[in-house]
mmCIF file of C-alpha atoms in Angstrom:
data_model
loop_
_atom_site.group_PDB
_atom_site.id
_atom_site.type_symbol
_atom_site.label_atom_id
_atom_site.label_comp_id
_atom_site.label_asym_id
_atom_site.label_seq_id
_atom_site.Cartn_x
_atom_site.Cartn_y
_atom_site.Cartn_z
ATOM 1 C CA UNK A 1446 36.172 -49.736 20.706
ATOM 2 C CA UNK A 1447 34.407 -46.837 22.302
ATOM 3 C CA UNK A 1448 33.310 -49.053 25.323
ATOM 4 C CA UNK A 1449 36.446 -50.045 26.232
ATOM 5 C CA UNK A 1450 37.659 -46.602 27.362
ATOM 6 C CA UNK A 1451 34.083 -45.690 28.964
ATOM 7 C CA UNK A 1452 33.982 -45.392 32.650
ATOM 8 C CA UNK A 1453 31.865 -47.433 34.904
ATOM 9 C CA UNK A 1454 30.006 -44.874 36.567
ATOM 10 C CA UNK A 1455 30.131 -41.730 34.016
ATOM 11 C CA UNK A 1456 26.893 -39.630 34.528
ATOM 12 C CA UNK A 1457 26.258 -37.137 31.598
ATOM 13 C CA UNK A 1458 26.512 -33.410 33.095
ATOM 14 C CA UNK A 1459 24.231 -31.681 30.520
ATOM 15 C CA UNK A 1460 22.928 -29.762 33.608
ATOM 16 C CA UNK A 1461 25.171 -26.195 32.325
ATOM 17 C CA UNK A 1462 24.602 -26.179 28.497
ATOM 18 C CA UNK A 1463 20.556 -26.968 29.254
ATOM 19 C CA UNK A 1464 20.603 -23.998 30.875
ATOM 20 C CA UNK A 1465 22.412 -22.099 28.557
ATOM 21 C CA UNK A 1466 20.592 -22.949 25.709
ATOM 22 C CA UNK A 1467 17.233 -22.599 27.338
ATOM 23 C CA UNK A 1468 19.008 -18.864 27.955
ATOM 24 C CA UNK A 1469 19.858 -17.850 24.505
ATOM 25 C CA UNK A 1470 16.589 -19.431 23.375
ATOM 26 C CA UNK A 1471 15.328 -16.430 25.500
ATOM 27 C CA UNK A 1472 16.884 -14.228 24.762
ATOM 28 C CA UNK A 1473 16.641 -14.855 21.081
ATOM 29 C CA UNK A 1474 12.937 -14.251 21.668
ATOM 30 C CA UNK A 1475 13.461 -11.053 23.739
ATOM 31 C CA UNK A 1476 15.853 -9.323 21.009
ATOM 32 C CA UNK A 1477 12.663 -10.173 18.000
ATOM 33 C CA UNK A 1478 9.920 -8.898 20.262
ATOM 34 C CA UNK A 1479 11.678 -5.974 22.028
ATOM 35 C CA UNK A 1480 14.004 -4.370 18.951
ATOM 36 C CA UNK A 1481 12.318 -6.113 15.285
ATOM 37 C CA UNK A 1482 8.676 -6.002 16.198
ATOM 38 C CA UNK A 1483 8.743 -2.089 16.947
ATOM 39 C CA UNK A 1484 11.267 -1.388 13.990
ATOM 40 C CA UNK A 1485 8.805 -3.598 11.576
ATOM 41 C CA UNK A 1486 5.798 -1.461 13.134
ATOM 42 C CA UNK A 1487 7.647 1.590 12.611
ATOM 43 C CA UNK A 1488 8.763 0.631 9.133
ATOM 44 C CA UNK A 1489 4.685 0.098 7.993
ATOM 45 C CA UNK A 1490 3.475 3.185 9.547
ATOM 46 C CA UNK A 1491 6.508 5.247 7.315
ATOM 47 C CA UNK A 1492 5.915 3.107 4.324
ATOM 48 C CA UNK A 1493 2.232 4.401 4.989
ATOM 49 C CA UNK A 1494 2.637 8.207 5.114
ATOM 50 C CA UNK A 1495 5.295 8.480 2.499
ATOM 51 C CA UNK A 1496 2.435 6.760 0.168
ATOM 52 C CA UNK A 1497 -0.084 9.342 1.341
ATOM 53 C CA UNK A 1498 2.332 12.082 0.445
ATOM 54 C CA UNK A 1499 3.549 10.602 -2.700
ATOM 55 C CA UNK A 1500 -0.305 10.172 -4.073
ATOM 56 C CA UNK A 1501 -0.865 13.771 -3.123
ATOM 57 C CA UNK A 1502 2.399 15.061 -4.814
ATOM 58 C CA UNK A 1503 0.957 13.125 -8.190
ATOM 59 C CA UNK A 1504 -2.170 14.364 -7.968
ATOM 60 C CA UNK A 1505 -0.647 18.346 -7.610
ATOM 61 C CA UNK A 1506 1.418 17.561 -10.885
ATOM 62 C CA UNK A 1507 -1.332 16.384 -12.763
ATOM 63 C CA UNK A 1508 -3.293 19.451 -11.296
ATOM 64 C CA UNK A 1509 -0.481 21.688 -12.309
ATOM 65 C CA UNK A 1510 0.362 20.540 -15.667
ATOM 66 C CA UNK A 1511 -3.446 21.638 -16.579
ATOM 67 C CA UNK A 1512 -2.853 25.089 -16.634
ATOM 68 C CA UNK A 1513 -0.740 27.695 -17.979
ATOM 69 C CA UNK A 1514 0.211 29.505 -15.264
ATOM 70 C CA UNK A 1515 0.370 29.658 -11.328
ATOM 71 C CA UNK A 1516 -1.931 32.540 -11.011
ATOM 72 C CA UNK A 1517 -4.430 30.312 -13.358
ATOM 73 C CA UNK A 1518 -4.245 27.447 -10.705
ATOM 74 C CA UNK A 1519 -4.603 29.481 -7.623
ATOM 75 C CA UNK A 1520 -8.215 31.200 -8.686
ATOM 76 C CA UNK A 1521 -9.655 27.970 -10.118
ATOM 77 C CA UNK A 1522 -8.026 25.245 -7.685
ATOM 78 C CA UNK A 1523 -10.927 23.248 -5.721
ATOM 79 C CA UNK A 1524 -8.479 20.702 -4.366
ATOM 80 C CA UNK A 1525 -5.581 22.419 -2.542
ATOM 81 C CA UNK A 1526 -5.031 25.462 0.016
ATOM 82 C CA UNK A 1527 -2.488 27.760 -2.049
ATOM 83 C CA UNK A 1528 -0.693 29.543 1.387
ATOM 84 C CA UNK A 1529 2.250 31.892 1.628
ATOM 85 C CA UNK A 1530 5.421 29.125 0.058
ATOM 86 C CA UNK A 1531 3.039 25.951 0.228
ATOM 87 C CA UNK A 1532 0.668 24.470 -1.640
ATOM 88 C CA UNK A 1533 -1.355 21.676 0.861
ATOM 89 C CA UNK A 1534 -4.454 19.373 0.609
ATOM 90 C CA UNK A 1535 -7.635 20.424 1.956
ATOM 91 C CA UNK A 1536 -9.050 17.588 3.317
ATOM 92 C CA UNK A 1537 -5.566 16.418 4.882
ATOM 93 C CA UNK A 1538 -4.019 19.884 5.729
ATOM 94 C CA UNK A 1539 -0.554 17.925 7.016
ATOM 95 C CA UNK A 1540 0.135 17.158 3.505
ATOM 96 C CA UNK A 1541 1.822 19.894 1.811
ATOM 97 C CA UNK A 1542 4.735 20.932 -0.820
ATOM 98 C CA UNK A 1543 6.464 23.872 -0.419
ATOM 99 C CA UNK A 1544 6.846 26.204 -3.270
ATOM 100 C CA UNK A 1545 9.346 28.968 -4.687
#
């Protein structure tokens, strides 16, 4: 049935959507290089510092919650730089909480 109504000398022009598809192909690469690779890298290095700053916000509670008083933990603190409304790390001095 379907070679009855096929022409003689019908050549398939795939020439356009070849092209096109190589094209969005491409450009399906470009978009996960240039926009989802950065946003993954930035999304690692964030995930990273947040954990840094949680782990030294646990470690201040638990530091904290040993004495009875503020004044207490600022004379016998080893850990932690006690400054004017912060309390931060001394080894990493970009790590700090602010206090009231």
């Amino acid at each position: 049935m379907y070679f009855r109504f096929k022409k003689d000398n019908s050549e398939l022009n795939d020439d356009g959507f070849l092209l096109v598809d190589s094209l969005l192909s491409l450009m399906t690469l470009l978009v996960i290089t240039n926009i989802l690779l950065p946003a993954m890298l930035v999304l690692v290095q964030y995930d990273s510092s947040t954990q840094s700053q949680l782990k030294f916000n646990r470690e201040l509670y638990i530091s904290l919650s040993g004495y009875d008083n503020f004044e207490d933990f600022k004379e016998d603190n080893d850990n932690f730089l006690v400054g004017q409304g912060e309390i931060c790390d001394k080894i990493k001095e970009d790590l700090c909480v602010r206090i009231k």
